[in-house]
CSV table of C-alpha atoms in Angstrom, one decimal:
chain,number,residue,atom,x,y,z
A,28,MET,CA,-149.8,-145.0,141.9
A,29,THR,CA,-152.8,-145.7,139.7
A,30,THR,CA,-153.2,-142.7,137.4
A,31,ALA,CA,-156.0,-142.4,134.8
A,32,PHE,CA,-155.9,-140.3,131.7
A,33,TYR,CA,-159.5,-139.3,130.6
A,34,THR,CA,-160.1,-137.8,127.1
A,35,HIS,CA,-162.8,-138.2,124.3
A,36,THR,CA,-162.7,-137.6,120.5
A,37,ASP,CA,-165.6,-135.3,120.9
A,38,CYS,CA,-163.2,-132.8,122.5
A,39,LEU,CA,-161.4,-132.5,119.1
A,40,ARG,CA,-164.5,-131.7,117.2
A,41,HIS,CA,-165.1,-128.3,119.0
A,42,GLU,CA,-163.2,-125.5,117.3
A,43,MET,CA,-163.3,-121.9,116.9
A,44,GLY,CA,-161.6,-121.1,113.6
A,45,ASP,CA,-158.1,-121.7,112.2
A,46,TRP,CA,-156.8,-118.5,113.8
A,47,HIS,CA,-157.8,-119.5,117.4
A,48,PRO,CA,-155.0,-120.7,119.8
A,49,GLU,CA,-157.5,-123.0,121.7
A,50,ALA,CA,-157.5,-125.6,119.1
A,51,PRO,CA,-157.9,-129.5,118.7
A,52,VAL,CA,-154.2,-129.8,117.9
A,53,ARG,CA,-153.4,-129.0,121.7
A,54,LEU,CA,-154.8,-132.5,122.6
A,55,GLN,CA,-153.1,-134.2,119.7
A,56,ALA,CA,-149.8,-132.6,120.8
A,57,ILE,CA,-150.2,-134.1,124.3
A,58,GLU,CA,-151.0,-137.5,122.8
A,59,ASP,CA,-148.0,-137.5,120.7
A,60,GLN,CA,-145.7,-136.4,123.6
A,61,LEU,CA,-147.2,-139.3,125.7
A,62,ILE,CA,-146.1,-141.8,123.0
A,63,ALA,CA,-142.6,-140.2,122.5
A,64,SER,CA,-141.9,-140.0,126.3
A,65,ARG,CA,-143.2,-143.7,126.7
A,66,ILE,CA,-145.3,-143.0,129.6
A,67,ASP,CA,-148.7,-143.8,128.0
A,68,GLN,CA,-148.2,-147.5,128.9
A,69,PHE,CA,-148.3,-146.5,132.7
A,70,LEU,CA,-151.6,-144.6,132.4
A,71,GLU,CA,-155.0,-146.2,132.6
A,72,ARG,CA,-156.9,-144.7,129.7
A,73,ARG,CA,-160.6,-143.9,130.2
A,74,GLU,CA,-163.2,-142.4,128.0
A,75,ALA,CA,-165.0,-139.2,129.3
A,76,PRO,CA,-168.7,-139.6,129.8
A,77,LEU,CA,-171.3,-136.9,129.1
A,78,ALA,CA,-172.1,-134.8,132.1
A,79,SER,CA,-175.7,-134.5,132.9
A,80,LEU,CA,-177.7,-131.2,133.0
A,81,GLU,CA,-178.0,-131.9,136.8
A,82,ASP,CA,-174.2,-131.9,137.1
A,83,ILE,CA,-173.7,-128.7,135.2
A,84,GLY,CA,-176.5,-127.1,137.0
A,85,ARG,CA,-174.8,-127.4,140.4
A,86,VAL,CA,-172.6,-124.5,139.3
A,87,HIS,CA,-174.3,-122.8,136.2
A,88,THR,CA,-177.6,-121.1,135.8
A,89,GLY,CA,-180.2,-122.3,133.4
A,90,ASN,CA,-179.5,-119.3,131.1
A,91,ALA,CA,-175.8,-120.1,131.0
A,92,ILE,CA,-176.5,-123.7,129.9
A,93,SER,CA,-179.1,-122.7,127.4
A,94,LEU,CA,-176.8,-120.2,125.8
A,95,VAL,CA,-174.2,-123.0,125.0
A,96,HIS,CA,-176.9,-125.6,124.2
A,97,ASP,CA,-179.4,-123.7,122.0
A,98,ASN,CA,-176.6,-121.8,120.0
A,99,SER,CA,-174.4,-125.0,119.4
A,100,LEU,CA,-177.3,-127.2,118.5
A,101,ALA,CA,-178.6,-124.5,116.0
A,102,LEU,CA,-175.1,-124.8,114.1
A,103,ALA,CA,-175.3,-128.7,113.8
A,104,GLY,CA,-174.1,-129.8,110.3
A,105,LYS,CA,-173.1,-126.1,109.5
A,106,SER,CA,-169.7,-124.6,109.3
A,107,ASP,CA,-170.5,-121.4,111.1
A,108,TYR,CA,-169.9,-120.0,114.5
A,109,TYR,CA,-171.8,-118.4,117.1
A,110,SER,CA,-169.7,-115.7,118.9
A,111,ILE,CA,-170.2,-115.4,122.8
A,112,ASP,CA,-167.6,-112.8,123.0
A,113,GLY,CA,-164.5,-111.9,120.9
A,114,ASP,CA,-162.5,-115.0,121.4
A,115,THR,CA,-165.1,-117.4,122.8
A,116,LEU,CA,-167.1,-119.0,120.0
A,117,LEU,CA,-169.5,-122.1,119.5
A,118,ASN,CA,-169.6,-124.5,116.7
A,119,GLY,CA,-172.0,-127.4,116.1
A,120,HIS,CA,-169.9,-129.7,118.3
A,121,SER,CA,-169.2,-127.5,121.2
A,122,TRP,CA,-172.1,-128.5,123.3
A,123,GLN,CA,-171.1,-132.2,123.2
A,124,ALA,CA,-167.4,-131.3,123.8
A,125,ALA,CA,-168.3,-129.2,126.8
A,126,LEU,CA,-170.4,-132.1,128.3
A,127,ARG,CA,-167.3,-134.4,127.7
A,128,ALA,CA,-164.9,-132.1,129.4
A,129,ALA,CA,-167.2,-131.6,132.5
A,130,GLY,CA,-168.1,-135.4,132.4
A,131,ALA,CA,-164.5,-136.3,132.5
A,132,ALA,CA,-163.8,-134.4,135.7
A,133,ILE,CA,-167.0,-135.8,137.3
A,134,ALA,CA,-166.1,-139.5,136.3
A,135,ALA,CA,-162.6,-139.0,137.5
A,136,THR,CA,-163.9,-137.8,140.8
A,137,ASP,CA,-166.2,-140.6,141.2
A,138,ALA,CA,-163.4,-143.2,140.4
A,139,VAL,CA,-160.9,-141.5,142.7
A,140,LEU,CA,-163.4,-141.3,145.5
A,141,ALA,CA,-164.3,-145.0,144.8
A,142,GLY,CA,-160.7,-146.0,145.3
A,143,GLU,CA,-160.4,-147.3,141.7
A,144,LEU,CA,-157.7,-144.5,141.1
A,145,ASP,CA,-155.2,-142.8,143.1
A,146,ASN,CA,-155.6,-139.8,140.8
A,147,ALA,CA,-156.5,-138.7,137.3
A,148,PHE,CA,-155.7,-136.1,134.5
A,149,CYS,CA,-158.4,-135.0,132.3
A,150,SER,CA,-157.1,-134.2,128.9
A,151,VAL,CA,-160.1,-132.3,127.6
A,152,ARG,CA,-161.2,-129.1,125.9
A,153,PRO,CA,-163.0,-126.6,126.1
A,154,PRO,CA,-161.2,-125.5,129.3
A,155,GLY,CA,-163.2,-124.2,132.0
A,156,HIS,CA,-161.8,-122.0,134.8
A,157,HIS,CA,-162.9,-118.6,133.2
A,158,ALA,CA,-166.7,-119.8,133.0
A,159,THR,CA,-168.5,-118.1,135.8
A,160,PRO,CA,-171.9,-119.5,137.0
A,161,THR,CA,-173.8,-117.0,134.7
A,162,THR,CA,-171.4,-116.3,131.8
A,163,PRO,CA,-169.2,-118.4,129.4
A,164,MET,CA,-166.1,-116.5,128.5
A,165,GLY,CA,-162.4,-116.7,127.9
A,166,PHE,CA,-162.5,-119.9,125.7
A,167,CYS,CA,-164.6,-121.6,128.5
A,168,PHE,CA,-168.2,-122.6,128.5
A,169,PHE,CA,-168.6,-124.7,131.8
A,170,ASN,CA,-166.2,-124.7,134.6
A,171,ASN,CA,-165.0,-128.3,134.7
A,172,VAL,CA,-163.1,-128.2,137.9
A,173,ALA,CA,-165.8,-126.2,139.6
A,174,VAL,CA,-168.6,-128.9,138.6
A,175,ALA,CA,-166.3,-131.6,139.8
A,176,ALA,CA,-165.7,-130.0,143.2
A,177,ARG,CA,-169.3,-129.3,143.6
A,178,HIS,CA,-170.1,-132.9,142.7
A,179,ALA,CA,-167.6,-134.1,145.4
A,180,MET,CA,-169.3,-132.1,148.1
A,181,ASP,CA,-173.0,-132.3,147.1
A,182,VAL,CA,-173.1,-135.9,146.0
A,183,HIS,CA,-170.3,-137.6,147.8
A,184,GLY,CA,-170.6,-135.4,151.0
A,185,LEU,CA,-166.9,-134.2,151.3
A,186,GLU,CA,-166.7,-131.4,153.7
A,187,ARG,CA,-163.5,-129.7,152.5
A,188,VAL,CA,-161.9,-129.6,149.1
A,189,ALA,CA,-158.9,-127.5,147.6
A,190,ILE,CA,-158.7,-126.2,143.9
A,191,ILE,CA,-155.2,-125.4,142.9
A,192,ASP,CA,-154.9,-123.2,139.8
A,193,PHE,CA,-151.7,-122.6,138.2
A,194,ASP,CA,-152.7,-121.2,134.8
A,195,VAL,CA,-151.0,-117.9,133.7
A,196,HIS,CA,-154.6,-116.3,133.9
A,197,HIS,CA,-156.7,-115.9,137.1
A,198,GLY,CA,-159.4,-118.4,137.4
A,199,ASN,CA,-162.1,-115.8,137.8
A,200,GLY,CA,-165.0,-118.3,137.1
A,201,THR,CA,-163.8,-120.7,139.8
A,202,GLU,CA,-163.5,-117.7,142.3
A,203,ALA,CA,-166.9,-116.6,141.5
A,204,ALA,CA,-168.4,-120.2,142.0
A,205,PHE,CA,-166.9,-120.5,145.4
A,206,ALA,CA,-166.3,-116.8,146.6
A,207,HIS,CA,-168.6,-117.5,149.6
A,208,ASP,CA,-168.2,-121.1,150.2
A,209,PRO,CA,-165.4,-121.8,152.8
A,210,ARG,CA,-165.6,-125.5,152.2
A,211,VAL,CA,-163.5,-124.8,149.1
A,212,LEU,CA,-160.0,-123.4,149.4
A,213,MET,CA,-158.9,-122.0,146.1
A,214,ALA,CA,-155.1,-121.3,145.6
A,215,SER,CA,-153.8,-119.7,142.7
A,216,PHE,CA,-151.1,-117.7,141.1
A,217,PHE,CA,-151.4,-115.7,137.9
A,218,GLN,CA,-149.8,-112.9,135.8
A,219,HIS,CA,-151.1,-109.5,137.0
A,220,PRO,CA,-152.2,-107.2,135.5
A,221,PHE,CA,-153.4,-109.5,132.7
A,222,TYR,CA,-156.6,-111.0,131.3
A,223,PRO,CA,-159.4,-111.4,132.9
A,224,PHE,CA,-158.0,-108.3,135.0
A,225,SER,CA,-159.3,-109.8,138.2
A,226,GLY,CA,-158.0,-111.6,141.4
A,227,ALA,CA,-155.8,-108.7,142.9
A,228,GLU,CA,-158.5,-107.3,145.1
A,229,PRO,CA,-159.0,-108.6,148.6
A,230,ALA,CA,-161.0,-111.8,149.0
A,231,GLU,CA,-162.3,-114.0,151.7
A,232,SER,CA,-159.7,-116.0,153.6
A,233,HIS,CA,-160.4,-119.3,151.8
A,234,ILE,CA,-159.4,-117.6,148.3
A,235,VAL,CA,-155.6,-117.4,148.2
A,236,ASN,CA,-154.8,-115.3,145.1
A,237,VAL,CA,-151.3,-114.7,144.4
A,238,PRO,CA,-150.9,-112.3,141.6
A,239,VAL,CA,-147.2,-112.0,140.1
A,240,PRO,CA,-145.8,-109.6,137.7
A,241,ALA,CA,-144.9,-110.5,134.1
A,242,TYR,CA,-141.5,-112.2,133.6
A,243,SER,CA,-141.7,-113.9,136.9
A,244,GLY,CA,-139.8,-117.2,136.9
A,245,GLY,CA,-140.0,-120.5,138.7
A,246,ASP,CA,-137.9,-119.3,141.7
A,247,VAL,CA,-140.5,-116.5,142.4
A,248,VAL,CA,-143.4,-118.9,142.1
A,249,ARG,CA,-141.9,-121.6,144.3
A,250,ALA,CA,-141.2,-119.0,146.9
A,251,LEU,CA,-144.7,-117.7,146.8
A,252,VAL,CA,-146.2,-121.2,146.9
A,253,LYS,CA,-144.1,-122.0,150.0
A,254,GLU,CA,-145.3,-118.6,151.6
A,255,LYS,CA,-148.8,-118.4,150.6
A,256,TRP,CA,-150.3,-121.6,149.5
A,257,LEU,CA,-148.9,-124.3,151.6
A,258,PRO,CA,-149.9,-122.8,155.0
A,259,ALA,CA,-153.4,-122.3,153.9
A,260,LEU,CA,-153.6,-125.8,152.5
A,261,HIS,CA,-152.2,-127.3,155.7
A,262,ALA,CA,-154.8,-125.3,157.6
A,263,HIS,CA,-157.7,-126.3,155.4
A,264,ARG,CA,-156.8,-130.1,155.5
A,265,PRO,CA,-158.6,-130.8,152.2
A,266,GLN,CA,-160.3,-134.2,151.7
A,267,MET,CA,-159.7,-134.0,147.9
A,268,ILE,CA,-157.7,-131.7,145.7
A,269,PHE,CA,-158.6,-130.5,142.1
A,270,ILE,CA,-156.0,-128.8,139.8
A,271,SER,CA,-156.8,-126.3,137.1
A,272,ALA,CA,-153.8,-127.3,135.1
A,273,GLY,CA,-152.9,-124.5,132.7
A,274,PHE,CA,-149.5,-124.6,131.2
A,275,ASP,CA,-149.3,-121.2,129.5
A,276,ALA,CA,-147.1,-119.6,132.2
A,277,HIS,CA,-144.4,-121.6,130.4
A,278,ARG,CA,-141.6,-119.4,129.3
A,279,GLU,CA,-142.1,-120.6,125.6
A,280,ASP,CA,-145.8,-119.7,125.6
A,281,ASP,CA,-146.7,-116.3,124.0
A,282,MET,CA,-150.1,-116.2,125.6
A,283,GLY,CA,-148.5,-114.9,128.8
A,284,GLN,CA,-145.2,-113.5,129.8
A,285,MET,CA,-144.2,-115.7,132.7
A,286,GLY,CA,-141.0,-117.9,132.9
A,287,LEU,CA,-141.9,-121.3,134.2
A,288,VAL,CA,-140.4,-124.4,132.7
A,289,GLU,CA,-141.2,-128.3,133.1
A,290,ALA,CA,-139.3,-128.7,136.2
A,291,ASP,CA,-141.5,-126.0,137.8
A,292,TYR,CA,-144.6,-127.8,137.0
A,293,ALA,CA,-143.2,-131.1,138.4
A,294,TRP,CA,-142.2,-129.3,141.5
A,295,LEU,CA,-145.7,-127.8,142.0
A,296,THR,CA,-147.2,-131.2,141.3
A,297,LYS,CA,-145.1,-132.8,144.0
A,298,GLU,CA,-146.1,-130.2,146.5
A,299,VAL,CA,-149.8,-130.6,145.8
A,300,MET,CA,-149.2,-134.5,146.0
A,301,ALA,CA,-147.6,-134.0,149.4
A,302,ILE,CA,-150.7,-132.2,150.7
A,303,ALA,CA,-152.9,-134.9,149.1
A,304,ARG,CA,-150.9,-137.5,150.8
A,305,LEU,CA,-151.3,-136.0,154.3
A,306,TYR,CA,-155.1,-135.1,154.3
A,307,ALA,CA,-156.8,-136.6,151.2
A,308,ASN,CA,-155.7,-140.2,150.8
A,309,ASN,CA,-153.7,-139.1,147.8
A,310,ARG,CA,-157.0,-138.0,145.9
A,311,ILE,CA,-156.3,-135.6,143.0
A,312,VAL,CA,-158.2,-134.9,139.9
A,313,SER,CA,-156.3,-132.5,137.4
A,314,CYS,CA,-158.0,-130.9,134.5
A,315,LEU,CA,-156.4,-129.2,131.3
A,316,GLU,CA,-156.8,-125.5,131.2
A,317,GLY,CA,-154.5,-123.3,129.0
A,318,GLY,CA,-151.1,-123.9,127.3
A,319,TYR,CA,-150.8,-122.9,123.7
A,320,ASN,CA,-147.2,-123.4,122.7
A,321,LEU,CA,-147.8,-127.0,121.5
A,322,SER,CA,-144.2,-128.3,122.3
A,323,ALA,CA,-144.1,-126.5,125.7
A,324,LEU,CA,-147.7,-127.7,126.6
A,325,ALA,CA,-147.1,-131.3,125.8
A,326,ARG,CA,-143.7,-131.5,127.5
A,327,SER,CA,-145.1,-129.8,130.6
A,328,VAL,CA,-148.2,-132.2,130.8
A,329,VAL,CA,-145.8,-135.1,130.6
A,330,ALA,CA,-143.9,-133.7,133.5
A,331,HIS,CA,-147.1,-133.2,135.4
A,332,LEU,CA,-148.2,-136.8,134.7
A,333,LYS,CA,-144.9,-138.3,135.6
A,334,VAL,CA,-145.2,-137.0,138.9
A,335,LEU,CA,-148.8,-137.9,139.4
A,336,ALA,CA,-148.1,-141.5,138.3
A,337,ASP,CA,-145.1,-141.6,140.5
A,338,LEU,CA,-142.7,-142.2,137.5
A,339,ASP,CA,-140.4,-139.1,138.3
């Protein structure tokens, strides 16, 4: 397998204050663990380009884009922040970082569809799955996975894609982007009730939300994936799969109260890869979402990457 690792130093320059859990050190912890695990040599490193306004505009409104652009650029050279909501802040580098994060997902999509890569992981921030078409929120400015999925369909002409979301929080922004687009199967599990307090209500058949109670472990999640996700994925026959790879359902992560461990993320990745092998010519693009305990995050990303790169 040829697995690429997309990232960019611009993603380290966006920060929201020393108190904030969604911090640059998250990416640094991943880098350190790649070296410690000795798998960095098996990954093809690629630099994330900037997404274009046209790319972002396939998902987000002009007002949503201007909110991030105008307020971030107004802070250039300053140490101040602009608060979108209580925990989503811009600094003078946030616009550039957000374009790199979405740009990584788009570039990975292009490379995978061109046959240059089997799959790719985008180690980027800010994350994206809470960003709705009209509203940045929940640490997220632009919905990286949604932008890439729309690019795959609108630019490359794919007719069916799937988005897998295993973050501890419901990907409300992703659901909002594709709630009425049956070309996109979204399959997710998430702790409920929990931020953003969505996803438990009935949805259209191509939205497979699986809310789970706090303190659920890997055995519960695996059973639900087999029961709910896999039949829907087989029925949809996706031509490409995107992953919103949040690792905050790990039992060591205080952001949520779920009980997954590295082996569960490896198992999830294997199940997704099996679907991709059947229907999508192995094509997967995975993008970092949550994960805030640095050790658990880094170990879980390595477990995910080992499977993607066929090293485990």
